[in-house]
Short mmCIF file of C-alpha atoms in Angstrom, two decimals:
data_model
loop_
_atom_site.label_atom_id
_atom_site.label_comp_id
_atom_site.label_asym_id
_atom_site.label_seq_id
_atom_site.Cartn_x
_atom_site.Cartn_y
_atom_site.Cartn_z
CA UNK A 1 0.00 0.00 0.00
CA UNK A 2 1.54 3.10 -0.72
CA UNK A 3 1.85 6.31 1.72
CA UNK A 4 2.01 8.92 -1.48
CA UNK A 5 -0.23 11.81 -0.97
CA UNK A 6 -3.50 12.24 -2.35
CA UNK A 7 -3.91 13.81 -5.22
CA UNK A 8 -7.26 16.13 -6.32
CA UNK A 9 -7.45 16.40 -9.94
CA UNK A 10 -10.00 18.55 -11.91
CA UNK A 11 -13.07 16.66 -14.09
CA UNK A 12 -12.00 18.88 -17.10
CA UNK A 13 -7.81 18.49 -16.56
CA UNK A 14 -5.73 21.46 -15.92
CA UNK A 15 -2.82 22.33 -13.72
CA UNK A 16 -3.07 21.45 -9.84
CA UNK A 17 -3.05 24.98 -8.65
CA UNK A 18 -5.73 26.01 -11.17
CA UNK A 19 -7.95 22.93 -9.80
CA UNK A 20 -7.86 23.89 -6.13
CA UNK A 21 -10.37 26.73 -6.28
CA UNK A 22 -12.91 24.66 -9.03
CA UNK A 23 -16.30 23.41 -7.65
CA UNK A 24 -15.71 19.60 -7.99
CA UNK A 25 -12.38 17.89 -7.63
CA UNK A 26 -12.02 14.15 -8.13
CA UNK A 27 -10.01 13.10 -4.96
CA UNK A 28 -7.67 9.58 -5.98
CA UNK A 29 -5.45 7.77 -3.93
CA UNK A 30 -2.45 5.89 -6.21
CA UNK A 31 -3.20 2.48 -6.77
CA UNK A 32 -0.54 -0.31 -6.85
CA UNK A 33 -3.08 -3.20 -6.71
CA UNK A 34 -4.12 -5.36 -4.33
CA UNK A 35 -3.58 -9.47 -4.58
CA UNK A 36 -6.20 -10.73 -2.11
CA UNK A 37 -5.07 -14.85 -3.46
CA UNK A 38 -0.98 -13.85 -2.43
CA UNK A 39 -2.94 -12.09 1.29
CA UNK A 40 -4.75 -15.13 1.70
CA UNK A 41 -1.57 -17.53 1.45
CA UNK A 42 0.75 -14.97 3.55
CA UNK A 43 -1.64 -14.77 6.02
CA UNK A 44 -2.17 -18.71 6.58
CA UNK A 45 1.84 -18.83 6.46
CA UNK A 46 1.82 -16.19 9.31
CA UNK A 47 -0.87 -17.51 11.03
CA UNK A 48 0.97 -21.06 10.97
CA UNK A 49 4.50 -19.91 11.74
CA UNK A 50 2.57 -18.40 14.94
CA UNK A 51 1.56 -22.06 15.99
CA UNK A 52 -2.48 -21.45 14.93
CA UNK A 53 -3.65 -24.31 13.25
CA UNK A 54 -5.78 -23.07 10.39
CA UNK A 55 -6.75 -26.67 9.14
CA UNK A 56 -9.35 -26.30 12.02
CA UNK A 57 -13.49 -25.73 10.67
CA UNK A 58 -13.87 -22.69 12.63
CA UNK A 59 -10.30 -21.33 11.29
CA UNK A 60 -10.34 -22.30 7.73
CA UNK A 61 -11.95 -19.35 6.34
CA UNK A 62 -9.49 -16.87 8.90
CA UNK A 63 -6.74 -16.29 6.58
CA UNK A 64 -9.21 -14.80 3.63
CA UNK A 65 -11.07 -13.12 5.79
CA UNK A 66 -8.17 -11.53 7.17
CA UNK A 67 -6.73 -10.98 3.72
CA UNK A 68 -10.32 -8.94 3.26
CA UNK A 69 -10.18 -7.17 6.16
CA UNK A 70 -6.73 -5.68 5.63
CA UNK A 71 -7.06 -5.05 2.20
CA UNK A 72 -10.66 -2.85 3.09
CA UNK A 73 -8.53 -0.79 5.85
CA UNK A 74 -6.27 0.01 3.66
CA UNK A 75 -7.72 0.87 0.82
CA UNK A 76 -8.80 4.94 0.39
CA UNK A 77 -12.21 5.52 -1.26
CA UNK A 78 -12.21 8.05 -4.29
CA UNK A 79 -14.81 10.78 -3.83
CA UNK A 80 -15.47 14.19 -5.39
CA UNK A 81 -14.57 17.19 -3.53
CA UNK A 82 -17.17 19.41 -3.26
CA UNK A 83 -16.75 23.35 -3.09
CA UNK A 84 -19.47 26.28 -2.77
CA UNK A 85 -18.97 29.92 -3.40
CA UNK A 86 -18.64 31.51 0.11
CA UNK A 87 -21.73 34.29 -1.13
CA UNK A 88 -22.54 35.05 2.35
CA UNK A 89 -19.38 35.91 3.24
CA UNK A 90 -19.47 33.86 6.37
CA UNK A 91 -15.70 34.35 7.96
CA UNK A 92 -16.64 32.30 11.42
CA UNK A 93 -15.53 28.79 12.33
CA UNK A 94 -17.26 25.90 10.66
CA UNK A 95 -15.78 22.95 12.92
CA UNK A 96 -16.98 19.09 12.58
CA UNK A 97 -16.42 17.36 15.46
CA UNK A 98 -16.25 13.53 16.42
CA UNK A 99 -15.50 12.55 13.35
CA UNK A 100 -14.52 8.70 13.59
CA UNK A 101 -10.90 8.01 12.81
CA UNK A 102 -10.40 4.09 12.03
CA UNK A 103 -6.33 3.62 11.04
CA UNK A 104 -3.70 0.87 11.19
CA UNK A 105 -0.29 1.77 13.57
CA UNK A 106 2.27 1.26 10.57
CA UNK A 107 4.64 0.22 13.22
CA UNK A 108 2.90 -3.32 14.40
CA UNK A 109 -0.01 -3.19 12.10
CA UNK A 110 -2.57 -3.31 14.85
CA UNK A 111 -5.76 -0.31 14.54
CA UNK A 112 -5.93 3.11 16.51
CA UNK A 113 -9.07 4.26 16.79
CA UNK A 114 -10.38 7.65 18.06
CA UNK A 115 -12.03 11.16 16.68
CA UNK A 116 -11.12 13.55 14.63
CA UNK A 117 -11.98 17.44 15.11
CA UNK A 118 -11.69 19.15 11.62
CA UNK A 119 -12.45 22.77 11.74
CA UNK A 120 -11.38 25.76 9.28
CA UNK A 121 -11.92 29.81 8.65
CA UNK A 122 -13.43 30.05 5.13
CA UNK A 123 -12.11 32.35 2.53
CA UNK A 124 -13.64 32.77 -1.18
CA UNK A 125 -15.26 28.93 -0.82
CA UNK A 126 -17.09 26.80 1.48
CA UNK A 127 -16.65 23.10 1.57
CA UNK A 128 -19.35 20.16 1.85
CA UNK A 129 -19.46 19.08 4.97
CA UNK A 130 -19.56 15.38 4.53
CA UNK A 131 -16.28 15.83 3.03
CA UNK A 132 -14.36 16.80 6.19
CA UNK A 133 -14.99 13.52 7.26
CA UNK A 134 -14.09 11.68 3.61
CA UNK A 135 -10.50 13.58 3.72
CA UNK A 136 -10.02 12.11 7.44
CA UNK A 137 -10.97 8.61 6.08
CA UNK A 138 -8.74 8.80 2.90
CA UNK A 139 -5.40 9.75 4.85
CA UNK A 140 -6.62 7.29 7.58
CA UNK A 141 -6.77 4.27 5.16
CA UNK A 142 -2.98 3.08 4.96
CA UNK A 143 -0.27 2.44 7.03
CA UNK A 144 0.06 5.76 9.60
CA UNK A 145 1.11 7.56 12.62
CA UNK A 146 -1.24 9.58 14.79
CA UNK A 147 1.37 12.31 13.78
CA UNK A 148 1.14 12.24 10.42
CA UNK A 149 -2.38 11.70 9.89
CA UNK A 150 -3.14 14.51 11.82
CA UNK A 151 -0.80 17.36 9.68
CA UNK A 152 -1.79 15.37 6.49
CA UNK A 153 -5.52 16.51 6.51
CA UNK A 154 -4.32 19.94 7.74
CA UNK A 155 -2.12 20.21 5.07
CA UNK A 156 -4.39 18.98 2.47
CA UNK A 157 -7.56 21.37 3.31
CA UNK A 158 -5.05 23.97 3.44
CA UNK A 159 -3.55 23.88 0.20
CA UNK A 160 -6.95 22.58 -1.51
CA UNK A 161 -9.58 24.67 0.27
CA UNK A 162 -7.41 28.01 0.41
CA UNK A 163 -9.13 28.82 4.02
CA UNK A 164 -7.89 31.44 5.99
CA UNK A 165 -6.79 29.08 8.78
CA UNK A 166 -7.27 25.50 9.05
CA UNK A 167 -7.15 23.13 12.41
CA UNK A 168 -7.31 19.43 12.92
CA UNK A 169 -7.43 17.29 16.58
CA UNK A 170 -7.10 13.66 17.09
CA UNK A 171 -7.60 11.75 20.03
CA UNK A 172 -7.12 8.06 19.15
CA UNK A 173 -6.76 4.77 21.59
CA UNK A 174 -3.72 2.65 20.10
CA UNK A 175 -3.77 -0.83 20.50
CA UNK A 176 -0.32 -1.56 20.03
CA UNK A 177 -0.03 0.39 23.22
CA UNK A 178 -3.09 -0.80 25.36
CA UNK A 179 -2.94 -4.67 24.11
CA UNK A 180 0.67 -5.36 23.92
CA UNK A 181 3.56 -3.78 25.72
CA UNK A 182 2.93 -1.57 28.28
CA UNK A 183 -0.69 -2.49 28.24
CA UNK A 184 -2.18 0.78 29.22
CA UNK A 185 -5.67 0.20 28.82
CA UNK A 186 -7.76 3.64 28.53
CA UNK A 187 -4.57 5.75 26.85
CA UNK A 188 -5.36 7.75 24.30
CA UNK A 189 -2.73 10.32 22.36
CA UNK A 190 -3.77 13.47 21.19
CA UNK A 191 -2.02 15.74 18.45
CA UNK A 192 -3.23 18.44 16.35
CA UNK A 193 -2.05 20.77 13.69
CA UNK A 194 -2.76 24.65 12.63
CA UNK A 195 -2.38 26.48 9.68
CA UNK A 196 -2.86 30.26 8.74
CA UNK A 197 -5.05 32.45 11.17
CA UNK A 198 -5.58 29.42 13.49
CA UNK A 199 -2.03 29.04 14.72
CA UNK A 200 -1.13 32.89 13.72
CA UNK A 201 -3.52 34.63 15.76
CA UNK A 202 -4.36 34.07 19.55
CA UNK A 203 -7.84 34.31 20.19
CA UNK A 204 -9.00 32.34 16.69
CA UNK A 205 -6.94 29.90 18.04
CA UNK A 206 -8.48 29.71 21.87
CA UNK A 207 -11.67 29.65 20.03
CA UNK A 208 -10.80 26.68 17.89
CA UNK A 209 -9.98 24.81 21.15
CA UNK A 210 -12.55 26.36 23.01
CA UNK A 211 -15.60 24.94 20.51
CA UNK A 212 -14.23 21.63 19.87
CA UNK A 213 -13.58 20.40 23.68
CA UNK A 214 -16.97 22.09 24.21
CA UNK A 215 -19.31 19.28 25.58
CA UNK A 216 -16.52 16.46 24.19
CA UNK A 217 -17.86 13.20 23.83
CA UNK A 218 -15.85 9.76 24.66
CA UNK A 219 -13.44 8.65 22.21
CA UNK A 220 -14.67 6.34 19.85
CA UNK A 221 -14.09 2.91 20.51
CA UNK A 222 -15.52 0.61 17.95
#
């Protein structure tokens, strides 16, 4: 599965930076394939070379479903970004909150799970809201840090969106922390990222935090 960036590409063509204030981009994620037999027949070799015997009735099935599973985690869904003209001239905070982040630790292959907080200061265009959500799902869909994920979408919305600021929270449970290891059950890790008017100027930024810890619900578990 590759890690390259997504990319948002126009209906019509043209150059990137002409694309990023159109209406409708089509948002694509690289494909190199996916080989669900060659999944299937590494994961019954891992699954044996653990001691599990997968010649069992309830087991037989486990390596293709596994082989599924992984591939559906890490696979991004295409979707059209959708952009409005801003005619209202609305230049508040449009925040969605709790958005569920589903991703795979990259370092033992075992899921974090949390919420996202995506929020941003429009400027000439308004985005659909469902779409926060789709550009948390897209960058969440591969191999990833909590790190990463988090400055990805930032960046993204940033440079696609042209907002006058741009802020993203995650809080995410990691079970390669709370399952193996130091087994601390109930840890979560939160990191965030700022662009523009939300990490250059004070009080948008207090008001960023302020809104999205308002009334927080519980991380996301499942």
């Amino acid at each position: 599965m590759t890690s390259a960036p997504l990319r948002a590409l126009p209906f019509n063509g043209g150059a990137p930076a002409e694309a990023a204030l159109r209406p409708v981009l089509r948002v694509v994620e690289p494909s190199t394939g996916v080989d669900l037999v060659a999944a299937e027949e590494a994961a019954a070799a891992f699954l044996i070379a653990l001691g599990v015997d997968v010649d069992t009735e309830s087991l037989a099935a486990t390596p293709a479903r596994m082989a599924r599973a992984y591939a559906e985690m890490l696979s991004p869904r295409p979707f059209d970004l959708t952009t409005f003209p801003n005619d209202a001239k609305y230049d508040e905070l449009i925040i969605a909150r709790a958005i569920p982040v589903r991703s795979v630790c990259e370092h033992h292959l075992l899921p974090f799970i949390g919420v996202a907080h995506v929020g941003y200061l429009p400027g000439e265009r308004i985005l659909g809201l469902s779409k926060l959500a789709r550009v948390v799902e897209l960058f969440a869909r591969r191999p990833q840090v909590q790190e990463r994920l988090t400055q990805q979408v930032a960046d993204w919305l940033q440079d696609h969106v042209a907002p006058r600021g741009v802020g993203v929270v995650v809080e995410a449970e990691h079970l390669c922390m709370t399952m193996r290891g130091v087994q601390a059950s109930g840890a979560t890790t939160i990191t965030s990222a700022l662009h523009g008017q939300l990490r250059s100027d004070a009080a948008s930024r207090a008001e960023f935090f302020t809104l999205i810890a308002s009334q927080q619900p519980a991380v996301h578990r499942g």
